[in-house]
CSV table of C-alpha atoms and ligand atoms in Angstrom, one decimal:
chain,number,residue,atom,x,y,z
A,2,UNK,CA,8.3,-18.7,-15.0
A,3,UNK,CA,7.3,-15.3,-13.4
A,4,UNK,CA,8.9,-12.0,-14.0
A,5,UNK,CA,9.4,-9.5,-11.7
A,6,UNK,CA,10.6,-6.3,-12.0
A,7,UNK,CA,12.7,-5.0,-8.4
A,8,UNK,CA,13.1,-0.8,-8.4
A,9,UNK,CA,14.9,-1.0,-5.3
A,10,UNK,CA,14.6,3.2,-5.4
A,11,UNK,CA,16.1,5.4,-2.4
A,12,UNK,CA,16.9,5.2,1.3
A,13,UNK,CA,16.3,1.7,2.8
A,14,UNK,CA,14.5,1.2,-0.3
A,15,UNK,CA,17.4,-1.0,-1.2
A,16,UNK,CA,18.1,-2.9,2.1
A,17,UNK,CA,14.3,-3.9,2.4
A,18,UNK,CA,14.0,-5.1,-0.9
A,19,UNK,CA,17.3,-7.0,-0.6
A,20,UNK,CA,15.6,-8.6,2.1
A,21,UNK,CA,12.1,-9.1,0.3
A,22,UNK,CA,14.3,-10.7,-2.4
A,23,UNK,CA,15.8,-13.3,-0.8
A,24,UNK,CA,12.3,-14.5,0.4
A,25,UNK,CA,11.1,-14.8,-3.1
A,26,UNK,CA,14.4,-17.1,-3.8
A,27,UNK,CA,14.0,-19.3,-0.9
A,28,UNK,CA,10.4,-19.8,-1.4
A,29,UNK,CA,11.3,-20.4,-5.4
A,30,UNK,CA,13.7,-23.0,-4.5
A,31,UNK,CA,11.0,-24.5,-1.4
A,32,UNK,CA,8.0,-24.9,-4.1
A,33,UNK,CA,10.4,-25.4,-7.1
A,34,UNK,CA,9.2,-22.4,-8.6
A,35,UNK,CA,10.8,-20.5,-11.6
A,36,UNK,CA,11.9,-16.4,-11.5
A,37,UNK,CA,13.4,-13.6,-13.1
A,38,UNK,CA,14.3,-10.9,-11.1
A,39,UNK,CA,15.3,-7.9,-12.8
A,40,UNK,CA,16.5,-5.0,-10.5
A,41,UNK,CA,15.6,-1.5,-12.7
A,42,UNK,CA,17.2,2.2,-11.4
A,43,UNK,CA,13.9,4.5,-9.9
A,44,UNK,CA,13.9,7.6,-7.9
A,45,UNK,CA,16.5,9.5,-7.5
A,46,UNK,CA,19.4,6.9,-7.6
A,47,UNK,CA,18.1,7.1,-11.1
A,48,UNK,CA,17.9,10.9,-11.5
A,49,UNK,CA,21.7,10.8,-10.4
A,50,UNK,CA,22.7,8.0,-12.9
A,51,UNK,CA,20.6,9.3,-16.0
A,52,UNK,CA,19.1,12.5,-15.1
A,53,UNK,CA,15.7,11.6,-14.6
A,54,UNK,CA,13.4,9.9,-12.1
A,55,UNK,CA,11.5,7.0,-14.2
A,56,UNK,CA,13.4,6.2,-17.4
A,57,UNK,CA,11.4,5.3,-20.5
A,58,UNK,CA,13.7,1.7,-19.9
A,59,UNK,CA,12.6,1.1,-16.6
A,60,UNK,CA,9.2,2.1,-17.7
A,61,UNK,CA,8.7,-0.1,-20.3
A,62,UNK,CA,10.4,-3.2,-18.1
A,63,UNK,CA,7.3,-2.5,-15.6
A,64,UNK,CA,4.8,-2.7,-18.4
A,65,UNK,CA,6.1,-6.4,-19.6
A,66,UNK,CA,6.7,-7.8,-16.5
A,67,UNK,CA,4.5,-9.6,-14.5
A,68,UNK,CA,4.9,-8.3,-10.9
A,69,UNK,CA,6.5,-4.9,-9.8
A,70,UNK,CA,8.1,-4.9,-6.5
A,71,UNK,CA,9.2,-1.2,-5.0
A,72,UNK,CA,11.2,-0.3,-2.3
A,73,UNK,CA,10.8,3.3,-1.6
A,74,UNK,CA,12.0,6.8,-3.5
A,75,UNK,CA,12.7,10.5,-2.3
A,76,UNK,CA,14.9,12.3,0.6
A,77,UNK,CA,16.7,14.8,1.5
A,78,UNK,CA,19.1,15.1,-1.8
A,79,UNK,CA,16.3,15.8,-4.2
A,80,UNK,CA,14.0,17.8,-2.2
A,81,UNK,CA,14.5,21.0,-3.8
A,82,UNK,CA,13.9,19.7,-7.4
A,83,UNK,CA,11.0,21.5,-9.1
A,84,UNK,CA,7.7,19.9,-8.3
A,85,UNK,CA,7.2,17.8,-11.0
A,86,UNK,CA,11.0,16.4,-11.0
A,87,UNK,CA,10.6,15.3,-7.3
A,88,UNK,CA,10.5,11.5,-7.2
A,89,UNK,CA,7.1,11.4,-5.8
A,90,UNK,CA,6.0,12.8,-9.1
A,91,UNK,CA,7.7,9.9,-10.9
A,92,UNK,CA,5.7,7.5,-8.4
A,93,UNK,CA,2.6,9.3,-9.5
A,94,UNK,CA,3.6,9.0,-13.4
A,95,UNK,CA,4.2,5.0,-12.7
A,96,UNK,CA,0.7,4.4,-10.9
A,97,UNK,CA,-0.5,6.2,-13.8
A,98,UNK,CA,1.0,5.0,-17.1
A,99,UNK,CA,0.4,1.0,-15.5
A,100,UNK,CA,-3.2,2.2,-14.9
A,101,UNK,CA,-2.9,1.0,-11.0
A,102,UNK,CA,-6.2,2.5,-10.3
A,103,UNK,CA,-6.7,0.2,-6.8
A,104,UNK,CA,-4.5,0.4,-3.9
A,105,UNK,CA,-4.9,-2.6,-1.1
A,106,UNK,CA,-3.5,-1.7,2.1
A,107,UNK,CA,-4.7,-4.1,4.9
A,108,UNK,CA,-3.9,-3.4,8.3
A,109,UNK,CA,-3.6,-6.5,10.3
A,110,UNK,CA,-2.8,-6.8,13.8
A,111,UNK,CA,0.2,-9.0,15.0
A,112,UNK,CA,-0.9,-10.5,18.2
A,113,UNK,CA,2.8,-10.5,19.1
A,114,UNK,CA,2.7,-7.0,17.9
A,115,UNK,CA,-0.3,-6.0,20.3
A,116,UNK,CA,2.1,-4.0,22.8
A,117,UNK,CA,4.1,-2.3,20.1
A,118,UNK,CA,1.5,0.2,18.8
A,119,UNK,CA,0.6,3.5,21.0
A,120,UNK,CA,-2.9,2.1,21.0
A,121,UNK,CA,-4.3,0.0,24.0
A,122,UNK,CA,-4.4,-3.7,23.2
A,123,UNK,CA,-7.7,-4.1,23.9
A,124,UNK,CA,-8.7,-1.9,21.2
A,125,UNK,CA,-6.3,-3.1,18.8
A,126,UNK,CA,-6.6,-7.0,19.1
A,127,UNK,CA,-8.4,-8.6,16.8
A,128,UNK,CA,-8.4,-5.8,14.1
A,129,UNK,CA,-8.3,-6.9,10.3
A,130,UNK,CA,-9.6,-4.5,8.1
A,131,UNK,CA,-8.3,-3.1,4.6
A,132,UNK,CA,-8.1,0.4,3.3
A,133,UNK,CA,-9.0,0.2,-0.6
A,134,UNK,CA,-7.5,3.6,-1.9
A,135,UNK,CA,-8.3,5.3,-5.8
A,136,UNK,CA,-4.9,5.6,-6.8
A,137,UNK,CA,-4.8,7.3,-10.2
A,138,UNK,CA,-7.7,10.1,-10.1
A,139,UNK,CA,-8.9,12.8,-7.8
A,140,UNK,CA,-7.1,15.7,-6.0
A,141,UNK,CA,-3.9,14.1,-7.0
A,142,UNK,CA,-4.1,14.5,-10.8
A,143,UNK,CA,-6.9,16.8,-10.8
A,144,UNK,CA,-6.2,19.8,-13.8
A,145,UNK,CA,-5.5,22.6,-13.4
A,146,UNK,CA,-3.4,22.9,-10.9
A,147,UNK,CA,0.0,24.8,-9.7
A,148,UNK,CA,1.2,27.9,-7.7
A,149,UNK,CA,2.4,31.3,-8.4
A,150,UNK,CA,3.3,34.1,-6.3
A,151,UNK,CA,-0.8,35.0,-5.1
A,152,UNK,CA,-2.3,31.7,-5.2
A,153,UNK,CA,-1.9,28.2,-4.9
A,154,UNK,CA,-4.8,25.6,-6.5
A,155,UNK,CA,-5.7,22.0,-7.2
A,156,UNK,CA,-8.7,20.5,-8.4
A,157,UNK,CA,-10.9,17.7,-6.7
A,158,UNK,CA,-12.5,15.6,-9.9
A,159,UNK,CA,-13.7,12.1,-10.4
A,160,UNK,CA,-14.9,11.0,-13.6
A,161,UNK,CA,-18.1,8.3,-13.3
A,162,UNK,CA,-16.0,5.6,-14.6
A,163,UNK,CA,-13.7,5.7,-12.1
A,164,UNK,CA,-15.5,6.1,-9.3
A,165,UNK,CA,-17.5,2.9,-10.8
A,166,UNK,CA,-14.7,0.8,-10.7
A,167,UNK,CA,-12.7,1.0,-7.8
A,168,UNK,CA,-16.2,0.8,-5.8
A,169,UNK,CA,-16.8,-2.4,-7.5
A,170,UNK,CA,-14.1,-3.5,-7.0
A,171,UNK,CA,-14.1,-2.8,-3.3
A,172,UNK,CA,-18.1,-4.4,-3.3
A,173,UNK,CA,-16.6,-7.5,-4.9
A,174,UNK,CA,-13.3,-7.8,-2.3
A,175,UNK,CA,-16.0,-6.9,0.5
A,176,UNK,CA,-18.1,-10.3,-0.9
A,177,UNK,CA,-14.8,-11.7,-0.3
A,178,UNK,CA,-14.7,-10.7,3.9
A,179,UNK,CA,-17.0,-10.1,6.0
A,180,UNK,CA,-19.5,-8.6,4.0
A,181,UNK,CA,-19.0,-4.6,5.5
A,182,UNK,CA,-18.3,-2.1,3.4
A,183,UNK,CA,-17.4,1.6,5.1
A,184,UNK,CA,-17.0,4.2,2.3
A,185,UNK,CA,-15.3,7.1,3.3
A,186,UNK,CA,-16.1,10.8,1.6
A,187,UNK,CA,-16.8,14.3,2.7
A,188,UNK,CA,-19.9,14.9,1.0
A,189,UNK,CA,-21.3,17.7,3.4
A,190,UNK,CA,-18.9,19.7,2.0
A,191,UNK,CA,-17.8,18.4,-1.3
A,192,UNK,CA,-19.5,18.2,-4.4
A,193,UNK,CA,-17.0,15.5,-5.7
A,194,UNK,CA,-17.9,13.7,-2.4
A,195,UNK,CA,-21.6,13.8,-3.1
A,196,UNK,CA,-20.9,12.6,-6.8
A,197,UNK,CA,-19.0,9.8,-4.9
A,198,UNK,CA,-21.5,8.9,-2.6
A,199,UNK,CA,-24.4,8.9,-5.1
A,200,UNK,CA,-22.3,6.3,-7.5
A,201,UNK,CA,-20.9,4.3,-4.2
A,202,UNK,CA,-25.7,3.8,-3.9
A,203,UNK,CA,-26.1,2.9,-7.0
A,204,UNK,CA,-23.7,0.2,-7.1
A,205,UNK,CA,-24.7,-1.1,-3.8
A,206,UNK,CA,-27.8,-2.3,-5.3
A,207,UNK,CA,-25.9,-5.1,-6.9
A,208,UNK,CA,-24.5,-6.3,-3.5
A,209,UNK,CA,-27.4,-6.3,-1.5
A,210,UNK,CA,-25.9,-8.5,1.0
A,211,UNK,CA,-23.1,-6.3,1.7
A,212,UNK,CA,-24.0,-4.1,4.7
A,213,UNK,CA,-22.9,-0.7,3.5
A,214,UNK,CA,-21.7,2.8,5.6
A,215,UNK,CA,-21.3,5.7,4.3
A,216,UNK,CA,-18.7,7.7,6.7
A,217,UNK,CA,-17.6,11.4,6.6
A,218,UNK,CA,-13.5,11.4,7.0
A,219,UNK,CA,-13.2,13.3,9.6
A,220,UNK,CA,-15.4,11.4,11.8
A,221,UNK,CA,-13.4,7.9,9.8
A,222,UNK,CA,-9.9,9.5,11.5
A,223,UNK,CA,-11.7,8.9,14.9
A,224,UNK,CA,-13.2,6.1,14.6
A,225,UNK,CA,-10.1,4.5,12.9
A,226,UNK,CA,-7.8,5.1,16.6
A,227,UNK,CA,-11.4,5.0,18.5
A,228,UNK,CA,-12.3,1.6,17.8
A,229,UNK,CA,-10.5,-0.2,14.6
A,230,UNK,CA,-12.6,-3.2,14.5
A,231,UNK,CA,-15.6,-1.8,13.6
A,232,UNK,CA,-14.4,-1.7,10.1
A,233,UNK,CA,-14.0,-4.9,7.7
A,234,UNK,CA,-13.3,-2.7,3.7
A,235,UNK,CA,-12.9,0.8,3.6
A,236,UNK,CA,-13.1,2.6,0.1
A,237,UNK,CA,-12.2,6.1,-0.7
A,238,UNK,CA,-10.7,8.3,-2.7
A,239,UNK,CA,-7.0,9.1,-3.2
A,240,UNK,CA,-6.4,12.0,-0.8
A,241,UNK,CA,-8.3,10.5,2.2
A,242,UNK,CA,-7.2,7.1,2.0
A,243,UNK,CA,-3.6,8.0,1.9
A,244,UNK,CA,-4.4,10.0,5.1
A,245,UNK,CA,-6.2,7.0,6.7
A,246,UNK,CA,-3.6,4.7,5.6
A,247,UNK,CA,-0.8,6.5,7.9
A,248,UNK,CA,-3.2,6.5,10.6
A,249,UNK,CA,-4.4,2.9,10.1
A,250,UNK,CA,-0.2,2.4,9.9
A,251,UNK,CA,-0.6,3.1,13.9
A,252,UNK,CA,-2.8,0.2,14.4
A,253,UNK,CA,-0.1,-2.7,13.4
A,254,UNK,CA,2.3,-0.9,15.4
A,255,UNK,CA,4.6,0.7,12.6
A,256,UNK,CA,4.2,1.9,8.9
A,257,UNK,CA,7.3,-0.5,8.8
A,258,UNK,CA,4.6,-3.4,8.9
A,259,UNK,CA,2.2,-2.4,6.1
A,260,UNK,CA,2.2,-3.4,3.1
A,261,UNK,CA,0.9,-2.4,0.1
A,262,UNK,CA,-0.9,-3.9,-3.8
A,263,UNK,CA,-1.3,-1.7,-6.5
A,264,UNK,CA,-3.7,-3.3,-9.1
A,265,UNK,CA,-5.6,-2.3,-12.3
A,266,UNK,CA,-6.8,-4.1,-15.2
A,267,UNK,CA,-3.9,-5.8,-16.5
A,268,UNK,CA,-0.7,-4.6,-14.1
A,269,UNK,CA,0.1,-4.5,-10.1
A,270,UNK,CA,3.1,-3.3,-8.4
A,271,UNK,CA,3.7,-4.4,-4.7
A,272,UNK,CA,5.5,-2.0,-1.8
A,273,UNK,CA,5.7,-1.1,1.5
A,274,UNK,CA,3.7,2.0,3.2
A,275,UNK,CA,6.6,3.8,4.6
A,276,UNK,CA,8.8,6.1,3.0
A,277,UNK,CA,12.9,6.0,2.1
A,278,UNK,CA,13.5,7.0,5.8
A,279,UNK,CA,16.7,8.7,4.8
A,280,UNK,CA,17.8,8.8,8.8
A,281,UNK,CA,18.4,5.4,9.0
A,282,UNK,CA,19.2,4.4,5.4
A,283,UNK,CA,22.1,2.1,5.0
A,284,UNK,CA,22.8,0.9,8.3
A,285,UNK,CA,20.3,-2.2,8.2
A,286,UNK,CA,18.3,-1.3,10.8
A,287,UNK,CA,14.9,-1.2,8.3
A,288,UNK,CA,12.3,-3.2,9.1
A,289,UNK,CA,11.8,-5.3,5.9
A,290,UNK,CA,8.4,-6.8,7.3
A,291,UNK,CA,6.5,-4.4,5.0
A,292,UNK,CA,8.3,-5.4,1.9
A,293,UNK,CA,8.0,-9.0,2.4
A,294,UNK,CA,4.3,-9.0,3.6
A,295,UNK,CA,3.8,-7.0,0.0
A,296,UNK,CA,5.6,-10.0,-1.5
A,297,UNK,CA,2.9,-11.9,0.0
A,298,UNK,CA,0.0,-9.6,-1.5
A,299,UNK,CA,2.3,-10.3,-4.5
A,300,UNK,CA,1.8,-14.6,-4.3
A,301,UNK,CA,-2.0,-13.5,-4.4
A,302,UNK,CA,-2.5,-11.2,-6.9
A,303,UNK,CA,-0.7,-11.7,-9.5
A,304,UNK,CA,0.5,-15.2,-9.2
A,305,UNK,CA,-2.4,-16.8,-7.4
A,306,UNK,CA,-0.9,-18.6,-4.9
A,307,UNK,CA,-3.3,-18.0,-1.6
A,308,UNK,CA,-1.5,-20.5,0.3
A,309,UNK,CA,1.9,-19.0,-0.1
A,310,UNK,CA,0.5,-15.8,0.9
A,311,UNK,CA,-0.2,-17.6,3.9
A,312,UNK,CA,2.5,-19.2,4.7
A,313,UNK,CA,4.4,-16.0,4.4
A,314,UNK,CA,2.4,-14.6,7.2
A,315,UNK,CA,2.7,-17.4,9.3
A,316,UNK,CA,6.7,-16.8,9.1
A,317,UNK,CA,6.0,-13.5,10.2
A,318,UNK,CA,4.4,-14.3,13.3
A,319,UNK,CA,6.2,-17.3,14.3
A,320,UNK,CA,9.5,-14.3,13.6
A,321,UNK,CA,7.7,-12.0,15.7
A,322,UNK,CA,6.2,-14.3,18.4
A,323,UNK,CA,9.8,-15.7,18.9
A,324,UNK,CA,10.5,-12.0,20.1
A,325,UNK,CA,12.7,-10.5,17.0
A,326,UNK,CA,11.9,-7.0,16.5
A,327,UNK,CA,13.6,-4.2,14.5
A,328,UNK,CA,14.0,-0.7,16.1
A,329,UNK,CA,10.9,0.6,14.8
A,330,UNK,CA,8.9,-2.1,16.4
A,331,UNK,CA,11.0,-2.5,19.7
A,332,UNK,CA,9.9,-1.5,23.4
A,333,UNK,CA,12.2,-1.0,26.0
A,334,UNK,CA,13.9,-4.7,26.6
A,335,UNK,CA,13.4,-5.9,23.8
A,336,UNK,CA,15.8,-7.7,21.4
A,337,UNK,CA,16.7,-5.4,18.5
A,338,UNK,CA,18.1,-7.2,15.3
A,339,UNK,CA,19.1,-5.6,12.3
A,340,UNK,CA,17.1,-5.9,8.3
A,341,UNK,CA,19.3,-9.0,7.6
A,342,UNK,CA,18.8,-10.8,10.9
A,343,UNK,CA,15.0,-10.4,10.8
A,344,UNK,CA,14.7,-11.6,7.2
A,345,UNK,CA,17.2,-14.9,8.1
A,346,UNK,CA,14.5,-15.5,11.0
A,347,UNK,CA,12.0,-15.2,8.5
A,348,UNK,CA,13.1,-17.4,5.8
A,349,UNK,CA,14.3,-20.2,8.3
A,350,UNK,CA,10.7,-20.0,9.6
A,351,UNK,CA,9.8,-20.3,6.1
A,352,UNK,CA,12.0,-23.2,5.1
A,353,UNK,CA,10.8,-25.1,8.6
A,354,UNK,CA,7.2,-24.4,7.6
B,24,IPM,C1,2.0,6.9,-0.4
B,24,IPM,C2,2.9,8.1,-0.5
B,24,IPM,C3,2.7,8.7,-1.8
B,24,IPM,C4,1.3,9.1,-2.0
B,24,IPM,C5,3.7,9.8,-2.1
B,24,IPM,C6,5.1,9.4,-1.9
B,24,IPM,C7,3.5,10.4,-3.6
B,24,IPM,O1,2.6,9.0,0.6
B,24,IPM,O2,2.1,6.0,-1.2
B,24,IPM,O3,1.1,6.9,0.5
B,24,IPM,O4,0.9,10.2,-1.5
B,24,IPM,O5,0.5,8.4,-2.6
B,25,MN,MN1,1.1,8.2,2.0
């Protein structure tokens, strides 16, 4: 049996992991598989029911479990909170205390999908690369940091150790592909970047047979819209690659596609790109493709099932290339179904499969 803990959080957070959900049941019940969902409060819904973002309950459920699944936190309501109430800082806290140091995000184009992005098909078709983002170090958790009335300031820092390990890890899942490695820094500028780049050398020399490119960001934000297929595994750090994430969120056609894995030594939590999109929230109109292709990354990772990764891909496309499409995804003339209709196309395509 598998655990899995669901923070459904804020927004559509709720209605796309409703969705994501009842994909897990029908595969559990196709495969004869065993598990325990267990929804926790995160975000603000849970500020509003016990006064604080990440409770030390639903904390401690993430650390037992085997799998986390998110849906999205934050809006409008709890904007105005001091900065380290806001629920992105509770995000930040749970990447942290679970040591989620790697962040997968692949972006994969849909061939169905090919006219839906603001890129020219040409250019898009036939782009598969991932975007391997630090997740617990850098400009994000940097000390010291904070604002008063004159000045505002963070701090850029990278200890070796984790530089080490996220760009082994992103050797090793390059192994795994085609063997290209793009690592992304600012080192003309940056100090940090240099101190990146140096380690990101070193390490190379242990993978010899991946064909390795360093990349300043700037020029990577071009390059990314220019000509996406160039790149096989990106890696860099936590500020650029959640930049180059959004951008590479263009390239499938809408953040509502991307998903998202969240790994470190001995945890992982699964969600979608895209925020709580407060604008649309509750009136099923989410795309829940995000959620359920993280559900996929979930079969992987943590439960090593490859194959029903795969086959929850295929119900994706054979979902897409059978013309369903929610709002975000939709040109003119299109068929526009709502969050439940796309995720019963889904699972039937599933069940048939
Ligand atoms: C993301 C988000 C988060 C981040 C925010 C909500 C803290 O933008 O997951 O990309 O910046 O990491
Ligand atoms: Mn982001």
């Amino acid at each position: 049996m598998f655990t899995i803990v669901s923070l459904p959080g804020d927004g559509i957070g709720p209605e796309v992991v409703a969705g994501a959900t009842r994909v897990i049941q029908a595969l559990a019940e196709k495969h004869d598989l065993e598990f325990s969902i267990e929804e926790h409060p995160f975000g603000g819904a849970s500020y509003d029911a016990h006064g604080e973002m990440l409770t030390a309950e639903t904390l401690e459920a993430c650390k037992e479990c085997d799998a986390v699944l998110l849906g999205a936190v934050g809006g409008p309501k709890w904007e105005n909170l001091p900065h380290d109430k806001k629920p992105e800082a509770a995000l930040l806290k749970l990447r942290k205390e679970l040591g989620l140091f790697a962040n997968f995000r692949p972006a994969k184009v849909y061939d169905a999908l090919v006219d839906a992005s603001s890129l020219k098909p040409e250019i898009l078709s036939g782009t598969d690369f991932t975007v391997i983002r630090e997740l617990t170090g850098g400009i994000y958790f940097g000390q010291p940091r904070g604002y008063d009335e004159s000045k505002g300031w963070n701090t850029m820092v990278y200890e070796r150790h984790e530089v080490e390990r996220i760009v082994r890890l992103a050797f090793d899942a390059a192994m795994k592909r085609k063997k290209r490695l793009v690592s992304i820094d600012k080192a003309n500028v940056l100090e940090c970047s240099q101190f990146w780049r140096n380690i990101v050398h070193e390490i190379h020399k242990d993978f010899p047979e991946v064909e390795l490119q360093d990349m300043y960001v700037d020029n990577a934000a071009m390059q990314i819209v220019r000509d996406p297929k160039q790149f096989d595994v990106i890696v860099t750090k936590n500020l650029f690659g959640d930049i180059l994430s959004d951008i590479s969120g263009m390239i499938t056609g809408s953040l509502g596609m991307l998903p998202s894995a969240s790994i470190g030594t001995i945890h992982a939590l699964y969600e979608p790109i895209h925020g709580s999109a407060p604008d649309i929230a509750g009136q099923n109109k989410a795309n829940p493709i995000a959620t359920i292709a993280s559900v996929a990354m979930m079969f992987e990772h943590s439960f090593c099932m490859k194959n029903i990764k795969e086959e929850i891909y295929a119900a994706i496309e054979k979902t897409l290339s059978e013309g369903f499409r929610t709002v975000d995804i939709a040109n003119p003339g299109d068929r526009v179904v709502s969050t439940t209709a796309i995720t019963d196309a889904i699972i039937s395509n599933l069940k048939a499969s």
